[in-house]
JSON list of C-alpha atoms in Angstrom, two decimals:
[
{"chain": "A", "resi": 1, "resn": "MET", "atom": "CA", "xyz": [73.36, 111.66, 96.23]},
{"chain": "A", "resi": 2, "resn": "TRP", "atom": "CA", "xyz": [75.99, 111.04, 93.59]},
{"chain": "A", "resi": 3, "resn": "ASP", "atom": "CA", "xyz": [77.85, 113.30, 91.22]},
{"chain": "A", "resi": 4, "resn": "VAL", "atom": "CA", "xyz": [78.04, 111.77, 87.80]},
{"chain": "A", "resi": 5, "resn": "SER", "atom": "CA", "xyz": [81.12, 110.24, 86.26]},
{"chain": "A", "resi": 6, "resn": "GLU", "atom": "CA", "xyz": [83.02, 111.64, 83.30]},
{"chain": "A", "resi": 7, "resn": "THR", "atom": "CA", "xyz": [81.33, 109.19, 80.92]},
{"chain": "A", "resi": 8, "resn": "VAL", "atom": "CA", "xyz": [77.84, 110.70, 81.09]},
{"chain": "A", "resi": 9, "resn": "PRO", "atom": "CA", "xyz": [75.98, 111.73, 77.98]},
{"chain": "A", "resi": 10, "resn": "ARG", "atom": "CA", "xyz": [76.51, 115.26, 76.73]},
{"chain": "A", "resi": 11, "resn": "ILE", "atom": "CA", "xyz": [74.77, 117.03, 73.89]},
{"chain": "A", "resi": 12, "resn": "ARG", "atom": "CA", "xyz": [75.60, 120.04, 71.79]},
{"chain": "A", "resi": 13, "resn": "THR", "atom": "CA", "xyz": [73.14, 121.78, 69.49]},
{"chain": "A", "resi": 14, "resn": "GLU", "atom": "CA", "xyz": [73.15, 124.99, 67.50]},
{"chain": "A", "resi": 15, "resn": "VAL", "atom": "CA", "xyz": [70.47, 127.66, 67.29]},
{"chain": "A", "resi": 16, "resn": "GLN", "atom": "CA", "xyz": [70.16, 130.91, 65.38]},
{"chain": "A", "resi": 17, "resn": "VAL", "atom": "CA", "xyz": [68.42, 133.81, 67.11]},
{"chain": "A", "resi": 18, "resn": "MET", "atom": "CA", "xyz": [65.23, 134.68, 65.21]},
{"chain": "A", "resi": 19, "resn": "PHE", "atom": "CA", "xyz": [62.94, 137.75, 65.28]},
{"chain": "A", "resi": 20, "resn": "PHE", "atom": "CA", "xyz": [60.49, 136.04, 67.65]},
{"chain": "A", "resi": 21, "resn": "ASP", "atom": "CA", "xyz": [63.32, 135.44, 70.15]},
{"chain": "A", "resi": 22, "resn": "THR", "atom": "CA", "xyz": [64.02, 139.17, 70.58]},
{"chain": "A", "resi": 23, "resn": "ASP", "atom": "CA", "xyz": [62.53, 142.41, 71.83]},
{"chain": "A", "resi": 24, "resn": "CYS", "atom": "CA", "xyz": [62.24, 145.61, 69.75]},
{"chain": "A", "resi": 25, "resn": "GLY", "atom": "CA", "xyz": [65.94, 146.31, 70.37]},
{"chain": "A", "resi": 26, "resn": "GLY", "atom": "CA", "xyz": [67.00, 142.98, 68.89]},
{"chain": "A", "resi": 27, "resn": "VAL", "atom": "CA", "xyz": [68.07, 141.53, 72.27]},
{"chain": "A", "resi": 28, "resn": "VAL", "atom": "CA", "xyz": [67.01, 137.98, 73.16]},
{"chain": "A", "resi": 29, "resn": "HIS", "atom": "CA", "xyz": [64.14, 137.68, 75.66]},
{"chain": "A", "resi": 30, "resn": "ASN", "atom": "CA", "xyz": [64.95, 135.76, 78.84]},
{"chain": "A", "resi": 31, "resn": "ILE", "atom": "CA", "xyz": [62.21, 133.21, 78.07]},
{"chain": "A", "resi": 32, "resn": "ALA", "atom": "CA", "xyz": [63.80, 132.40, 74.69]},
{"chain": "A", "resi": 33, "resn": "TYR", "atom": "CA", "xyz": [66.89, 131.07, 76.47]},
{"chain": "A", "resi": 34, "resn": "LEU", "atom": "CA", "xyz": [64.66, 128.65, 78.37]},
{"chain": "A", "resi": 35, "resn": "ARG", "atom": "CA", "xyz": [63.21, 127.46, 75.06]},
{"chain": "A", "resi": 36, "resn": "PHE", "atom": "CA", "xyz": [66.73, 126.87, 73.73]},
{"chain": "A", "resi": 37, "resn": "ILE", "atom": "CA", "xyz": [67.48, 124.90, 76.90]},
{"chain": "A", "resi": 38, "resn": "GLU", "atom": "CA", "xyz": [64.21, 122.95, 76.57]},
{"chain": "A", "resi": 39, "resn": "THR", "atom": "CA", "xyz": [65.32, 121.76, 73.13]},
{"chain": "A", "resi": 40, "resn": "ALA", "atom": "CA", "xyz": [68.73, 120.76, 74.50]},
{"chain": "A", "resi": 41, "resn": "ARG", "atom": "CA", "xyz": [67.12, 118.98, 77.46]},
{"chain": "A", "resi": 42, "resn": "THR", "atom": "CA", "xyz": [64.89, 116.98, 75.11]},
{"chain": "A", "resi": 43, "resn": "LEU", "atom": "CA", "xyz": [67.95, 115.91, 73.09]},
{"chain": "A", "resi": 44, "resn": "LEU", "atom": "CA", "xyz": [69.77, 115.03, 76.32]},
{"chain": "A", "resi": 45, "resn": "ALA", "atom": "CA", "xyz": [66.78, 112.96, 77.48]},
{"chain": "A", "resi": 46, "resn": "GLU", "atom": "CA", "xyz": [67.07, 110.93, 74.28]},
{"chain": "A", "resi": 47, "resn": "GLU", "atom": "CA", "xyz": [70.75, 110.27, 75.07]},
{"chain": "A", "resi": 48, "resn": "LEU", "atom": "CA", "xyz": [69.74, 109.15, 78.57]},
{"chain": "A", "resi": 49, "resn": "GLY", "atom": "CA", "xyz": [67.27, 106.61, 77.20]},
{"chain": "A", "resi": 50, "resn": "LEU", "atom": "CA", "xyz": [64.16, 108.74, 77.62]},
{"chain": "A", "resi": 51, "resn": "ALA", "atom": "CA", "xyz": [63.01, 108.77, 74.01]},
{"chain": "A", "resi": 52, "resn": "LEU", "atom": "CA", "xyz": [59.98, 110.90, 73.19]},
{"chain": "A", "resi": 53, "resn": "ALA", "atom": "CA", "xyz": [58.05, 108.06, 71.56]},
{"chain": "A", "resi": 54, "resn": "GLU", "atom": "CA", "xyz": [58.72, 105.82, 74.56]},
{"chain": "A", "resi": 55, "resn": "MET", "atom": "CA", "xyz": [57.55, 108.53, 76.98]},
{"chain": "A", "resi": 56, "resn": "VAL", "atom": "CA", "xyz": [54.24, 108.78, 75.15]},
{"chain": "A", "resi": 57, "resn": "LYS", "atom": "CA", "xyz": [53.85, 105.01, 75.20]},
{"chain": "A", "resi": 58, "resn": "THR", "atom": "CA", "xyz": [54.73, 104.52, 78.90]},
{"chain": "A", "resi": 59, "resn": "GLN", "atom": "CA", "xyz": [53.36, 107.87, 80.15]},
{"chain": "A", "resi": 60, "resn": "ARG", "atom": "CA", "xyz": [56.61, 108.38, 82.12]},
{"chain": "A", "resi": 61, "resn": "TYR", "atom": "CA", "xyz": [58.02, 111.87, 81.79]},
{"chain": "A", "resi": 62, "resn": "PRO", "atom": "CA", "xyz": [60.91, 113.87, 83.23]},
{"chain": "A", "resi": 63, "resn": "VAL", "atom": "CA", "xyz": [59.54, 117.10, 84.70]},
{"chain": "A", "resi": 64, "resn": "VAL", "atom": "CA", "xyz": [61.43, 120.19, 85.76]},
{"chain": "A", "resi": 65, "resn": "VAL", "atom": "CA", "xyz": [61.18, 120.72, 89.53]},
{"chain": "A", "resi": 66, "resn": "ARG", "atom": "CA", "xyz": [63.65, 123.59, 89.81]},
{"chain": "A", "resi": 67, "resn": "ALA", "atom": "CA", "xyz": [65.55, 125.83, 87.40]},
{"chain": "A", "resi": 68, "resn": "GLU", "atom": "CA", "xyz": [68.46, 128.13, 88.16]},
{"chain": "A", "resi": 69, "resn": "ILE", "atom": "CA", "xyz": [69.61, 130.40, 85.37]},
{"chain": "A", "resi": 70, "resn": "ASP", "atom": "CA", "xyz": [72.30, 133.06, 85.19]},
{"chain": "A", "resi": 71, "resn": "TYR", "atom": "CA", "xyz": [72.24, 135.50, 82.30]},
{"chain": "A", "resi": 72, "resn": "ARG", "atom": "CA", "xyz": [75.88, 136.41, 81.65]},
{"chain": "A", "resi": 73, "resn": "SER", "atom": "CA", "xyz": [75.84, 138.34, 78.39]},
{"chain": "A", "resi": 74, "resn": "PRO", "atom": "CA", "xyz": [73.07, 139.31, 75.93]},
{"chain": "A", "resi": 75, "resn": "ALA", "atom": "CA", "xyz": [72.57, 137.53, 72.64]},
{"chain": "A", "resi": 76, "resn": "LYS", "atom": "CA", "xyz": [71.13, 139.47, 69.72]},
{"chain": "A", "resi": 77, "resn": "LEU", "atom": "CA", "xyz": [69.14, 138.96, 66.57]},
{"chain": "A", "resi": 78, "resn": "ALA", "atom": "CA", "xyz": [70.89, 136.67, 64.04]},
{"chain": "A", "resi": 79, "resn": "ASP", "atom": "CA", "xyz": [73.50, 135.43, 66.54]},
{"chain": "A", "resi": 80, "resn": "GLN", "atom": "CA", "xyz": [74.55, 131.83, 66.04]},
{"chain": "A", "resi": 81, "resn": "LEU", "atom": "CA", "xyz": [74.57, 130.15, 69.45]},
{"chain": "A", "resi": 82, "resn": "VAL", "atom": "CA", "xyz": [75.66, 126.76, 70.77]},
{"chain": "A", "resi": 83, "resn": "VAL", "atom": "CA", "xyz": [73.76, 125.08, 73.60]},
{"chain": "A", "resi": 84, "resn": "GLU", "atom": "CA", "xyz": [75.58, 122.38, 75.55]},
{"chain": "A", "resi": 85, "resn": "GLY", "atom": "CA", "xyz": [73.87, 120.08, 78.04]},
{"chain": "A", "resi": 86, "resn": "TRP", "atom": "CA", "xyz": [75.02, 117.29, 80.36]},
{"chain": "A", "resi": 87, "resn": "LEU", "atom": "CA", "xyz": [73.82, 115.12, 83.22]},
{"chain": "A", "resi": 88, "resn": "ASP", "atom": "CA", "xyz": [75.24, 116.80, 86.32]},
{"chain": "A", "resi": 89, "resn": "GLN", "atom": "CA", "xyz": [74.03, 114.83, 89.34]},
{"chain": "A", "resi": 90, "resn": "VAL", "atom": "CA", "xyz": [71.84, 111.81, 90.14]},
{"chain": "A", "resi": 91, "resn": "THR", "atom": "CA", "xyz": [69.90, 110.64, 93.20]},
{"chain": "A", "resi": 92, "resn": "ARG", "atom": "CA", "xyz": [67.38, 107.82, 93.43]},
{"chain": "A", "resi": 93, "resn": "ALA", "atom": "CA", "xyz": [64.45, 109.93, 92.30]},
{"chain": "A", "resi": 94, "resn": "ARG", "atom": "CA", "xyz": [65.89, 113.19, 90.97]},
{"chain": "A", "resi": 95, "resn": "PHE", "atom": "CA", "xyz": [68.55, 114.30, 88.57]},
{"chain": "A", "resi": 96, "resn": "TRP", "atom": "CA", "xyz": [70.21, 117.56, 87.66]},
{"chain": "A", "resi": 97, "resn": "CYS", "atom": "CA", "xyz": [71.17, 118.70, 84.18]},
{"chain": "A", "resi": 98, "resn": "GLY", "atom": "CA", "xyz": [73.60, 121.50, 83.44]},
{"chain": "A", "resi": 99, "resn": "PHE", "atom": "CA", "xyz": [73.48, 123.76, 80.41]},
{"chain": "A", "resi": 100, "resn": "LYS", "atom": "CA", "xyz": [75.45, 126.60, 78.94]},
{"chain": "A", "resi": 101, "resn": "ILE", "atom": "CA", "xyz": [74.83, 128.76, 75.93]},
{"chain": "A", "resi": 102, "resn": "ILE", "atom": "CA", "xyz": [77.79, 130.32, 74.17]},
{"chain": "A", "resi": 103, "resn": "ARG", "atom": "CA", "xyz": [78.28, 132.50, 71.12]},
{"chain": "A", "resi": 104, "resn": "PRO", "atom": "CA", "xyz": [81.19, 130.88, 69.24]},
{"chain": "A", "resi": 105, "resn": "GLN", "atom": "CA", "xyz": [81.92, 134.00, 67.21]},
{"chain": "A", "resi": 106, "resn": "ASP", "atom": "CA", "xyz": [83.48, 135.71, 70.24]},
{"chain": "A", "resi": 107, "resn": "ASN", "atom": "CA", "xyz": [83.37, 132.76, 72.68]},
{"chain": "A", "resi": 108, "resn": "ALA", "atom": "CA", "xyz": [81.02, 134.76, 74.93]},
{"chain": "A", "resi": 109, "resn": "LEU", "atom": "CA", "xyz": [79.24, 132.88, 77.70]},
{"chain": "A", "resi": 110, "resn": "ILE", "atom": "CA", "xyz": [75.60, 133.90, 77.33]},
{"chain": "A", "resi": 111, "resn": "VAL", "atom": "CA", "xyz": [73.76, 131.73, 79.86]},
{"chain": "A", "resi": 112, "resn": "GLU", "atom": "CA", "xyz": [74.49, 129.11, 82.52]},
{"chain": "A", "resi": 113, "resn": "CYS", "atom": "CA", "xyz": [71.62, 126.98, 83.77]},
{"chain": "A", "resi": 114, "resn": "ARG", "atom": "CA", "xyz": [71.05, 124.05, 86.10]},
{"chain": "A", "resi": 115, "resn": "GLN", "atom": "CA", "xyz": [67.76, 122.19, 86.31]},
{"chain": "A", "resi": 116, "resn": "MET", "atom": "CA", "xyz": [66.52, 119.58, 88.77]},
{"chain": "A", "resi": 117, "resn": "LEU", "atom": "CA", "xyz": [64.15, 117.02, 87.28]},
{"chain": "A", "resi": 118, "resn": "ALA", "atom": "CA", "xyz": [62.08, 114.12, 88.51]},
{"chain": "A", "resi": 119, "resn": "LEU", "atom": "CA", "xyz": [60.57, 111.21, 86.63]},
{"chain": "A", "resi": 120, "resn": "VAL", "atom": "CA", "xyz": [56.78, 110.98, 87.02]},
{"chain": "A", "resi": 121, "resn": "GLN", "atom": "CA", "xyz": [54.09, 108.54, 85.94]},
{"chain": "A", "resi": 122, "resn": "MET", "atom": "CA", "xyz": [51.15, 110.27, 84.30]},
{"chain": "A", "resi": 123, "resn": "PRO", "atom": "CA", "xyz": [48.31, 110.93, 84.43]},
{"chain": "A", "resi": 124, "resn": "GLY", "atom": "CA", "xyz": [48.51, 110.84, 88.22]},
{"chain": "A", "resi": 125, "resn": "GLY", "atom": "CA", "xyz": [51.91, 112.53, 88.55]},
{"chain": "A", "resi": 126, "resn": "LYS", "atom": "CA", "xyz": [53.33, 109.77, 90.76]},
{"chain": "A", "resi": 127, "resn": "LEU", "atom": "CA", "xyz": [57.05, 110.23, 91.52]},
{"chain": "A", "resi": 128, "resn": "LEU", "atom": "CA", "xyz": [59.17, 107.32, 90.22]},
{"chain": "A", "resi": 129, "resn": "ARG", "atom": "CA", "xyz": [62.65, 106.11, 91.04]},
{"chain": "A", "resi": 130, "resn": "LEU", "atom": "CA", "xyz": [65.13, 106.62, 88.24]},
{"chain": "A", "resi": 131, "resn": "PRO", "atom": "CA", "xyz": [65.78, 103.56, 86.07]},
{"chain": "A", "resi": 132, "resn": "ASP", "atom": "CA", "xyz": [68.25, 101.01, 87.49]},
{"chain": "A", "resi": 133, "resn": "ASP", "atom": "CA", "xyz": [70.49, 101.39, 84.44]},
{"chain": "A", "resi": 134, "resn": "TRP", "atom": "CA", "xyz": [71.20, 104.99, 85.51]},
{"chain": "A", "resi": 135, "resn": "ASP", "atom": "CA", "xyz": [73.51, 103.51, 88.17]},
{"chain": "A", "resi": 136, "resn": "LYS", "atom": "CA", "xyz": [76.19, 103.61, 85.48]},
{"chain": "A", "resi": 137, "resn": "TYR", "atom": "CA", "xyz": [76.11, 107.43, 85.72]},
{"chain": "A", "resi": 138, "resn": "ARG", "atom": "CA", "xyz": [76.80, 107.52, 89.42]},
{"chain": "A", "resi": 139, "resn": "ASN", "atom": "CA", "xyz": [80.36, 108.07, 90.57]},
{"chain": "A", "resi": 140, "resn": "GLN", "atom": "CA", "xyz": [81.34, 105.88, 93.52]},
{"chain": "A", "resi": 141, "resn": "ASN", "atom": "CA", "xyz": [83.72, 108.56, 94.81]},
{"chain": "A", "resi": 142, "resn": "ALA", "atom": "CA", "xyz": [80.94, 111.12, 95.16]},
{"chain": "A", "resi": 143, "resn": "ASP", "atom": "CA", "xyz": [80.39, 110.42, 98.87]},
{"chain": "A", "resi": 144, "resn": "ALA", "atom": "CA", "xyz": [83.79, 111.98, 99.58]},
{"chain": "A", "resi": 145, "resn": "ARG", "atom": "CA", "xyz": [82.86, 115.08, 97.54]},
{"chain": "A", "resi": 146, "resn": "VAL", "atom": "CA", "xyz": [79.51, 115.38, 99.33]},
{"chain": "A", "resi": 147, "resn": "ALA", "atom": "CA", "xyz": [81.27, 115.13, 102.71]},
{"chain": "A", "resi": 148, "resn": "ALA", "atom": "CA", "xyz": [83.76, 117.80, 101.61]},
{"chain": "A", "resi": 149, "resn": "ALA", "atom": "CA", "xyz": [80.89, 120.06, 100.52]},
{"chain": "A", "resi": 150, "resn": "VAL", "atom": "CA", "xyz": [79.23, 119.70, 103.93]},
{"chain": "A", "resi": 151, "resn": "ILE", "atom": "CA", "xyz": [82.49, 120.52, 105.71]},
{"chain": "A", "resi": 152, "resn": "THR", "atom": "CA", "xyz": [83.08, 123.64, 103.57]},
{"chain": "A", "resi": 153, "resn": "GLY", "atom": "CA", "xyz": [79.46, 124.74, 103.88]},
{"chain": "A", "resi": 154, "resn": "ARG", "atom": "CA", "xyz": [78.43, 124.20, 100.28]},
{"chain": "A", "resi": 155, "resn": "ARG", "atom": "CA", "xyz": [75.02, 122.64, 99.98]},
{"chain": "A", "resi": 156, "resn": "GLY", "atom": "CA", "xyz": [74.15, 119.95, 97.44]},
{"chain": "A", "resi": 157, "resn": "SER", "atom": "CA", "xyz": [70.85, 120.46, 95.64]}
]
């Protein structure tokens, strides 16, 4: 397992909270945050060389295997939000993306999210190794960080 280097792709996109994102009190539904993150993850995939048109052609898709999300503060109807995403960690067959949603108006942290993904070949759903050119995202010093995490009791995902 490798943590990624500082030169990994990052994306930033803006979204405005609409009526369909909220409940009757004007507060954003939890599922709407996942939709905002889905958009950001699609943009991040493009940056990582996983273009939508190419996915359709090759039938190779990144699929979410695990999602962890922490709701920190509520967003409300008409809020302008910023969603940031980045490649967080890479193994041979899985990768993790990190996301955060903030409200720039008051710099409030709304959501933090981490997702584990795998690349699969459809239609059979066969697990694939990540492309060789993703080696550029791996940090050679990560082994020391992984060892330190084991010693301190923190588990890598």
